[in-house]
């Protein structure tokens, strides 16, 4: 005998998140996000530490914004989900301290793809899908990146021609290694819209 399929199915993702502009301090205790498939009651849910589970319907979502950030060593990916009442949740592949947790990056990638797969069913134009920083913030990031490149790469390059000492090339290599993650993030965070069928892979790596 074949059992009837359940009217409600859910998929849980062990990912850390921040809600409504919360910031990392010493540690983030909140993790665990669930996508719920239940017809018109389909939703996203999360369970804050020492609080009741929060559940928001797909129809409450007005936009999704994907970004990344770096401290100069590793890149952390973020998916911000905005709701009609101006509240939002930011799901990340970072760990409890906010630094990237490489073991969670594949989980994060699965979550983002599953989320977008569900949201493609929304009527066209009801949800905005944006990647990257705002225009103003991206310009600031670009200026800072140029200054860093000139200081950490340009200066050693000039010295290499002036002093003609190969050891200066070691400084040049170190500077390039330091600057590269920032330029990678600057490029990935170029402000743009995207098709929810194809979420930007450079913001899920």
PDB file of C-alpha atoms in Angstrom:
ATOM      1  CA  UNK A   1       0.000   0.000   0.000  1.00  0.00           C
ATOM      2  CA  UNK A   2       1.362   3.422  -0.965  1.00  0.00           C
ATOM      3  CA  UNK A   3       1.246   6.043   1.759  1.00  0.00           C
ATOM      4  CA  UNK A   4      -0.071   9.467   0.675  1.00  0.00           C
ATOM      5  CA  UNK A   5       2.525  12.224   0.417  1.00  0.00           C
ATOM      6  CA  UNK A   6       2.677  14.656   3.293  1.00  0.00           C
ATOM      7  CA  UNK A   7       1.001  18.015   2.716  1.00  0.00           C
ATOM      8  CA  UNK A   8       3.960  19.721   4.320  1.00  0.00           C
ATOM      9  CA  UNK A   9       7.654  19.023   3.812  1.00  0.00           C
ATOM     10  CA  UNK A  10      10.625  20.920   5.202  1.00  0.00           C
ATOM     11  CA  UNK A  11      14.366  21.074   4.609  1.00  0.00           C
ATOM     12  CA  UNK A  12      16.621  22.292   7.416  1.00  0.00           C
ATOM     13  CA  UNK A  13      19.997  23.979   6.863  1.00  0.00           C
ATOM     14  CA  UNK A  14      22.530  24.337   9.662  1.00  0.00           C
ATOM     15  CA  UNK A  15      23.542  27.891   8.808  1.00  0.00           C
ATOM     16  CA  UNK A  16      24.115  30.921  11.007  1.00  0.00           C
ATOM     17  CA  UNK A  17      22.015  34.032  10.533  1.00  0.00           C
ATOM     18  CA  UNK A  18      21.495  37.577  11.775  1.00  0.00           C
ATOM     19  CA  UNK A  19      18.128  39.313  12.023  1.00  0.00           C
ATOM     20  CA  UNK A  20      17.188  42.975  11.475  1.00  0.00           C
ATOM     21  CA  UNK A  21      20.689  44.426  11.456  1.00  0.00           C
ATOM     22  CA  UNK A  22      22.163  42.432  14.323  1.00  0.00           C
ATOM     23  CA  UNK A  23      25.969  42.467  14.457  1.00  0.00           C
ATOM     24  CA  UNK A  24      28.562  39.927  15.459  1.00  0.00           C
ATOM     25  CA  UNK A  25      30.199  40.512  18.809  1.00  0.00           C
ATOM     26  CA  UNK A  26      31.968  37.580  20.433  1.00  0.00           C
ATOM     27  CA  UNK A  27      29.719  34.888  19.020  1.00  0.00           C
ATOM     28  CA  UNK A  28      26.471  34.379  17.203  1.00  0.00           C
ATOM     29  CA  UNK A  29      24.293  31.741  18.891  1.00  0.00           C
ATOM     30  CA  UNK A  30      21.634  31.658  16.186  1.00  0.00           C
ATOM     31  CA  UNK A  31      21.788  28.974  13.544  1.00  0.00           C
ATOM     32  CA  UNK A  32      19.333  26.731  11.767  1.00  0.00           C
ATOM     33  CA  UNK A  33      17.136  27.884   8.871  1.00  0.00           C
ATOM     34  CA  UNK A  34      14.309  25.814   7.406  1.00  0.00           C
ATOM     35  CA  UNK A  35      12.513  26.007   4.063  1.00  0.00           C
ATOM     36  CA  UNK A  36       8.933  24.770   4.382  1.00  0.00           C
ATOM     37  CA  UNK A  37       6.881  23.517   1.445  1.00  0.00           C
ATOM     38  CA  UNK A  38       3.181  23.648   2.297  1.00  0.00           C
ATOM     39  CA  UNK A  39       1.315  25.085  -0.649  1.00  0.00           C
ATOM     40  CA  UNK A  40       0.028  28.552   0.177  1.00  0.00           C
ATOM     41  CA  UNK A  41       1.577  28.235   3.630  1.00  0.00           C
ATOM     42  CA  UNK A  42       5.104  27.675   2.245  1.00  0.00           C
ATOM     43  CA  UNK A  43       7.582  29.649   4.294  1.00  0.00           C
ATOM     44  CA  UNK A  44      11.055  30.178   5.676  1.00  0.00           C
ATOM     45  CA  UNK A  45      11.562  29.611   9.403  1.00  0.00           C
ATOM     46  CA  UNK A  46      14.299  30.107  11.962  1.00  0.00           C
ATOM     47  CA  UNK A  47      14.562  29.489  15.691  1.00  0.00           C
ATOM     48  CA  UNK A  48      16.441  32.202  17.666  1.00  0.00           C
ATOM     49  CA  UNK A  49      18.173  31.185  20.867  1.00  0.00           C
ATOM     50  CA  UNK A  50      15.752  31.338  23.821  1.00  0.00           C
ATOM     51  CA  UNK A  51      12.860  32.473  21.630  1.00  0.00           C
ATOM     52  CA  UNK A  52       9.980  31.024  19.661  1.00  0.00           C
ATOM     53  CA  UNK A  53      10.397  29.934  16.060  1.00  0.00           C
ATOM     54  CA  UNK A  54       9.836  32.712  13.529  1.00  0.00           C
ATOM     55  CA  UNK A  55       8.031  31.759  10.338  1.00  0.00           C
ATOM     56  CA  UNK A  56       7.562  34.009   7.314  1.00  0.00           C
ATOM     57  CA  UNK A  57       5.549  33.112   4.226  1.00  0.00           C
ATOM     58  CA  UNK A  58       7.042  33.263   0.735  1.00  0.00           C
ATOM     59  CA  UNK A  59       4.443  35.932  -0.029  1.00  0.00           C
ATOM     60  CA  UNK A  60       6.012  38.135   2.678  1.00  0.00           C
ATOM     61  CA  UNK A  61       9.311  38.306   0.776  1.00  0.00           C
ATOM     62  CA  UNK A  62       9.884  41.448  -1.299  1.00  0.00           C
ATOM     63  CA  UNK A  63      13.550  41.116  -2.233  1.00  0.00           C
ATOM     64  CA  UNK A  64      16.695  39.013  -1.980  1.00  0.00           C
ATOM     65  CA  UNK A  65      20.180  40.529  -1.937  1.00  0.00           C
ATOM     66  CA  UNK A  66      23.358  38.435  -2.280  1.00  0.00           C
ATOM     67  CA  UNK A  67      26.727  39.859  -1.227  1.00  0.00           C
ATOM     68  CA  UNK A  68      30.149  38.803  -0.006  1.00  0.00           C
ATOM     69  CA  UNK A  69      32.766  40.306   2.300  1.00  0.00           C
ATOM     70  CA  UNK A  70      36.368  39.644   3.285  1.00  0.00           C
ATOM     71  CA  UNK A  71      38.757  40.437   6.096  1.00  0.00           C
ATOM     72  CA  UNK A  72      41.667  39.955   3.692  1.00  0.00           C
ATOM     73  CA  UNK A  73      41.978  36.227   4.252  1.00  0.00           C
ATOM     74  CA  UNK A  74      38.711  34.437   3.494  1.00  0.00           C
ATOM     75  CA  UNK A  75      35.491  35.455   1.802  1.00  0.00           C
ATOM     76  CA  UNK A  76      32.152  35.186   3.604  1.00  0.00           C
ATOM     77  CA  UNK A  77      28.922  34.978   1.596  1.00  0.00           C
ATOM     78  CA  UNK A  78      25.635  36.492   2.691  1.00  0.00           C
ATOM     79  CA  UNK A  79      22.042  36.172   1.508  1.00  0.00           C
ATOM     80  CA  UNK A  80      19.716  38.866   2.820  1.00  0.00           C
ATOM     81  CA  UNK A  81      15.977  38.201   2.602  1.00  0.00           C
ATOM     82  CA  UNK A  82      13.781  41.277   3.013  1.00  0.00           C
ATOM     83  CA  UNK A  83      10.138  41.152   4.114  1.00  0.00           C
ATOM     84  CA  UNK A  84       7.192  43.494   3.598  1.00  0.00           C
ATOM     85  CA  UNK A  85       7.343  44.925   7.123  1.00  0.00           C
ATOM     86  CA  UNK A  86      10.991  46.051   6.603  1.00  0.00           C
ATOM     87  CA  UNK A  87      12.324  43.196   8.726  1.00  0.00           C
ATOM     88  CA  UNK A  88      14.998  40.960   7.244  1.00  0.00           C
ATOM     89  CA  UNK A  89      17.224  37.961   7.868  1.00  0.00           C
ATOM     90  CA  UNK A  90      20.816  37.526   6.649  1.00  0.00           C
ATOM     91  CA  UNK A  91      21.877  33.904   6.173  1.00  0.00           C
ATOM     92  CA  UNK A  92      25.620  33.298   5.864  1.00  0.00           C
ATOM     93  CA  UNK A  93      28.253  30.623   5.377  1.00  0.00           C
ATOM     94  CA  UNK A  94      30.143  32.113   8.314  1.00  0.00           C
ATOM     95  CA  UNK A  95      30.456  30.339  11.638  1.00  0.00           C
ATOM     96  CA  UNK A  96      29.638  31.475  15.135  1.00  0.00           C
ATOM     97  CA  UNK A  97      32.357  34.195  15.063  1.00  0.00           C
ATOM     98  CA  UNK A  98      31.408  35.530  11.639  1.00  0.00           C
ATOM     99  CA  UNK A  99      34.494  34.123   9.918  1.00  0.00           C
ATOM    100  CA  UNK A 100      33.839  31.786   7.004  1.00  0.00           C
ATOM    101  CA  UNK A 101      33.211  28.143   7.889  1.00  0.00           C
ATOM    102  CA  UNK A 102      34.269  26.205   4.798  1.00  0.00           C
ATOM    103  CA  UNK A 103      32.277  23.173   5.904  1.00  0.00           C
ATOM    104  CA  UNK A 104      29.110  25.281   5.714  1.00  0.00           C
ATOM    105  CA  UNK A 105      29.772  26.801   2.287  1.00  0.00           C
ATOM    106  CA  UNK A 106      28.301  23.799   0.379  1.00  0.00           C
ATOM    107  CA  UNK A 107      25.305  23.870   2.731  1.00  0.00           C
ATOM    108  CA  UNK A 108      24.916  27.596   2.066  1.00  0.00           C
ATOM    109  CA  UNK A 109      25.074  26.970  -1.677  1.00  0.00           C
ATOM    110  CA  UNK A 110      22.347  24.338  -1.416  1.00  0.00           C
ATOM    111  CA  UNK A 111      20.213  26.701   0.655  1.00  0.00           C
ATOM    112  CA  UNK A 112      20.543  29.579  -1.815  1.00  0.00           C
ATOM    113  CA  UNK A 113      19.686  27.378  -4.787  1.00  0.00           C
ATOM    114  CA  UNK A 114      16.713  25.807  -2.998  1.00  0.00           C
ATOM    115  CA  UNK A 115      15.429  29.211  -1.907  1.00  0.00           C
ATOM    116  CA  UNK A 116      15.640  30.636  -5.410  1.00  0.00           C
ATOM    117  CA  UNK A 117      14.037  27.558  -6.930  1.00  0.00           C
ATOM    118  CA  UNK A 118      10.996  28.162  -4.747  1.00  0.00           C
ATOM    119  CA  UNK A 119      10.911  31.909  -5.338  1.00  0.00           C
ATOM    120  CA  UNK A 120      10.908  31.511  -9.127  1.00  0.00           C
ATOM    121  CA  UNK A 121       7.289  30.436  -8.681  1.00  0.00           C
ATOM    122  CA  UNK A 122       6.336  33.937  -7.497  1.00  0.00           C
ATOM    123  CA  UNK A 123       4.526  36.204  -9.994  1.00  0.00           C
ATOM    124  CA  UNK A 124       6.995  38.200 -12.105  1.00  0.00           C
ATOM    125  CA  UNK A 125       7.986  41.497 -10.525  1.00  0.00           C
ATOM    126  CA  UNK A 126       6.805  40.715  -6.998  1.00  0.00           C
ATOM    127  CA  UNK A 127      10.302  39.909  -5.681  1.00  0.00           C
ATOM    128  CA  UNK A 128      13.461  41.869  -6.576  1.00  0.00           C
ATOM    129  CA  UNK A 129      16.696  39.906  -6.910  1.00  0.00           C
ATOM    130  CA  UNK A 130      19.814  42.022  -6.405  1.00  0.00           C
ATOM    131  CA  UNK A 131      23.483  41.137  -6.195  1.00  0.00           C
ATOM    132  CA  UNK A 132      26.273  43.235  -4.733  1.00  0.00           C
ATOM    133  CA  UNK A 133      26.535  46.436  -2.765  1.00  0.00           C
ATOM    134  CA  UNK A 134      24.757  49.710  -3.414  1.00  0.00           C
ATOM    135  CA  UNK A 135      26.186  52.014  -6.090  1.00  0.00           C
ATOM    136  CA  UNK A 136      27.609  54.391  -3.487  1.00  0.00           C
ATOM    137  CA  UNK A 137      29.175  51.698  -1.345  1.00  0.00           C
ATOM    138  CA  UNK A 138      30.669  49.984  -4.376  1.00  0.00           C
ATOM    139  CA  UNK A 139      32.325  53.230  -5.461  1.00  0.00           C
ATOM    140  CA  UNK A 140      33.847  53.599  -1.992  1.00  0.00           C
ATOM    141  CA  UNK A 141      35.041  49.973  -2.102  1.00  0.00           C
ATOM    142  CA  UNK A 142      36.642  50.593  -5.505  1.00  0.00           C
ATOM    143  CA  UNK A 143      38.474  53.716  -4.311  1.00  0.00           C
ATOM    144  CA  UNK A 144      39.790  51.905  -1.224  1.00  0.00           C
ATOM    145  CA  UNK A 145      40.845  48.975  -3.416  1.00  0.00           C
ATOM    146  CA  UNK A 146      42.772  51.299  -5.755  1.00  0.00           C
ATOM    147  CA  UNK A 147      44.545  52.946  -2.844  1.00  0.00           C
ATOM    148  CA  UNK A 148      45.470  49.552  -1.400  1.00  0.00           C
ATOM    149  CA  UNK A 149      46.723  48.339  -4.793  1.00  0.00           C
ATOM    150  CA  UNK A 150      48.884  51.435  -5.252  1.00  0.00           C
ATOM    151  CA  UNK A 151      50.363  51.090  -1.775  1.00  0.00           C
ATOM    152  CA  UNK A 152      50.866  47.325  -1.544  1.00  0.00           C
ATOM    153  CA  UNK A 153      51.610  46.582  -5.204  1.00  0.00           C
ATOM    154  CA  UNK A 154      52.535  49.825  -6.938  1.00  0.00           C
ATOM    155  CA  UNK A 155      55.132  50.919  -4.387  1.00  0.00           C
ATOM    156  CA  UNK A 156      57.103  47.616  -4.364  1.00  0.00           C
ATOM    157  CA  UNK A 157      56.946  47.553  -8.179  1.00  0.00           C
ATOM    158  CA  UNK A 158      58.526  50.997  -8.416  1.00  0.00           C
ATOM    159  CA  UNK A 159      61.156  50.038  -5.832  1.00  0.00           C
ATOM    160  CA  UNK A 160      61.988  46.906  -7.822  1.00  0.00           C
ATOM    161  CA  UNK A 161      63.006  49.103 -10.777  1.00  0.00           C
ATOM    162  CA  UNK A 162      64.823  51.643  -8.602  1.00  0.00           C
ATOM    163  CA  UNK A 163      66.885  49.435  -6.277  1.00  0.00           C
ATOM    164  CA  UNK A 164      67.076  46.440  -8.655  1.00  0.00           C
ATOM    165  CA  UNK A 165      66.982  44.007  -5.774  1.00  0.00           C
ATOM    166  CA  UNK A 166      65.059  40.758  -6.359  1.00  0.00           C
ATOM    167  CA  UNK A 167      64.078  40.635  -2.690  1.00  0.00           C
ATOM    168  CA  UNK A 168      61.710  43.538  -3.349  1.00  0.00           C
ATOM    169  CA  UNK A 169      59.742  41.119  -5.526  1.00  0.00           C
ATOM    170  CA  UNK A 170      58.911  39.148  -2.383  1.00  0.00           C
ATOM    171  CA  UNK A 171      57.260  42.260  -0.972  1.00  0.00           C
ATOM    172  CA  UNK A 172      55.451  42.726  -4.274  1.00  0.00           C
ATOM    173  CA  UNK A 173      54.156  39.146  -4.188  1.00  0.00           C
ATOM    174  CA  UNK A 174      53.025  39.537  -0.580  1.00  0.00           C
ATOM    175  CA  UNK A 175      51.228  42.772  -1.448  1.00  0.00           C
ATOM    176  CA  UNK A 176      49.465  41.202  -4.415  1.00  0.00           C
ATOM    177  CA  UNK A 177      48.387  38.240  -2.268  1.00  0.00           C
ATOM    178  CA  UNK A 178      46.957  40.632   0.312  1.00  0.00           C
ATOM    179  CA  UNK A 179      45.111  42.844  -2.192  1.00  0.00           C
ATOM    180  CA  UNK A 180      43.673  40.095  -4.434  1.00  0.00           C
ATOM    181  CA  UNK A 181      40.848  38.951  -2.078  1.00  0.00           C
ATOM    182  CA  UNK A 182      39.665  42.560  -1.806  1.00  0.00           C
ATOM    183  CA  UNK A 183      39.559  42.996  -5.584  1.00  0.00           C
ATOM    184  CA  UNK A 184      37.745  39.686  -5.921  1.00  0.00           C
ATOM    185  CA  UNK A 185      35.079  40.899  -3.486  1.00  0.00           C
ATOM    186  CA  UNK A 186      34.858  44.302  -5.194  1.00  0.00           C
ATOM    187  CA  UNK A 187      34.164  42.660  -8.546  1.00  0.00           C
ATOM    188  CA  UNK A 188      31.711  40.130  -7.096  1.00  0.00           C
ATOM    189  CA  UNK A 189      29.818  42.943  -5.351  1.00  0.00           C
ATOM    190  CA  UNK A 190      29.249  44.978  -8.489  1.00  0.00           C
ATOM    191  CA  UNK A 191      25.611  46.137  -8.096  1.00  0.00           C
ATOM    192  CA  UNK A 192      23.241  44.408 -10.496  1.00  0.00           C
ATOM    193  CA  UNK A 193      19.965  42.540 -10.857  1.00  0.00           C
ATOM    194  CA  UNK A 194      19.933  38.827 -11.627  1.00  0.00           C
ATOM    195  CA  UNK A 195      17.580  36.118 -12.807  1.00  0.00           C
ATOM    196  CA  UNK A 196      16.454  33.959  -9.829  1.00  0.00           C
ATOM    197  CA  UNK A 197      16.857  30.898 -12.039  1.00  0.00           C
ATOM    198  CA  UNK A 198      20.572  31.629 -12.091  1.00  0.00           C
ATOM    199  CA  UNK A 199      21.788  33.027  -8.739  1.00  0.00           C
ATOM    200  CA  UNK A 200      25.340  34.440  -9.058  1.00  0.00           C
ATOM    201  CA  UNK A 201      27.851  31.642  -8.508  1.00  0.00           C
ATOM    202  CA  UNK A 202      30.662  34.048  -7.556  1.00  0.00           C
ATOM    203  CA  UNK A 203      28.646  34.921  -4.437  1.00  0.00           C
ATOM    204  CA  UNK A 204      28.284  31.288  -3.389  1.00  0.00           C
ATOM    205  CA  UNK A 205      31.900  30.047  -3.722  1.00  0.00           C
TER     206      UNK A 205
END
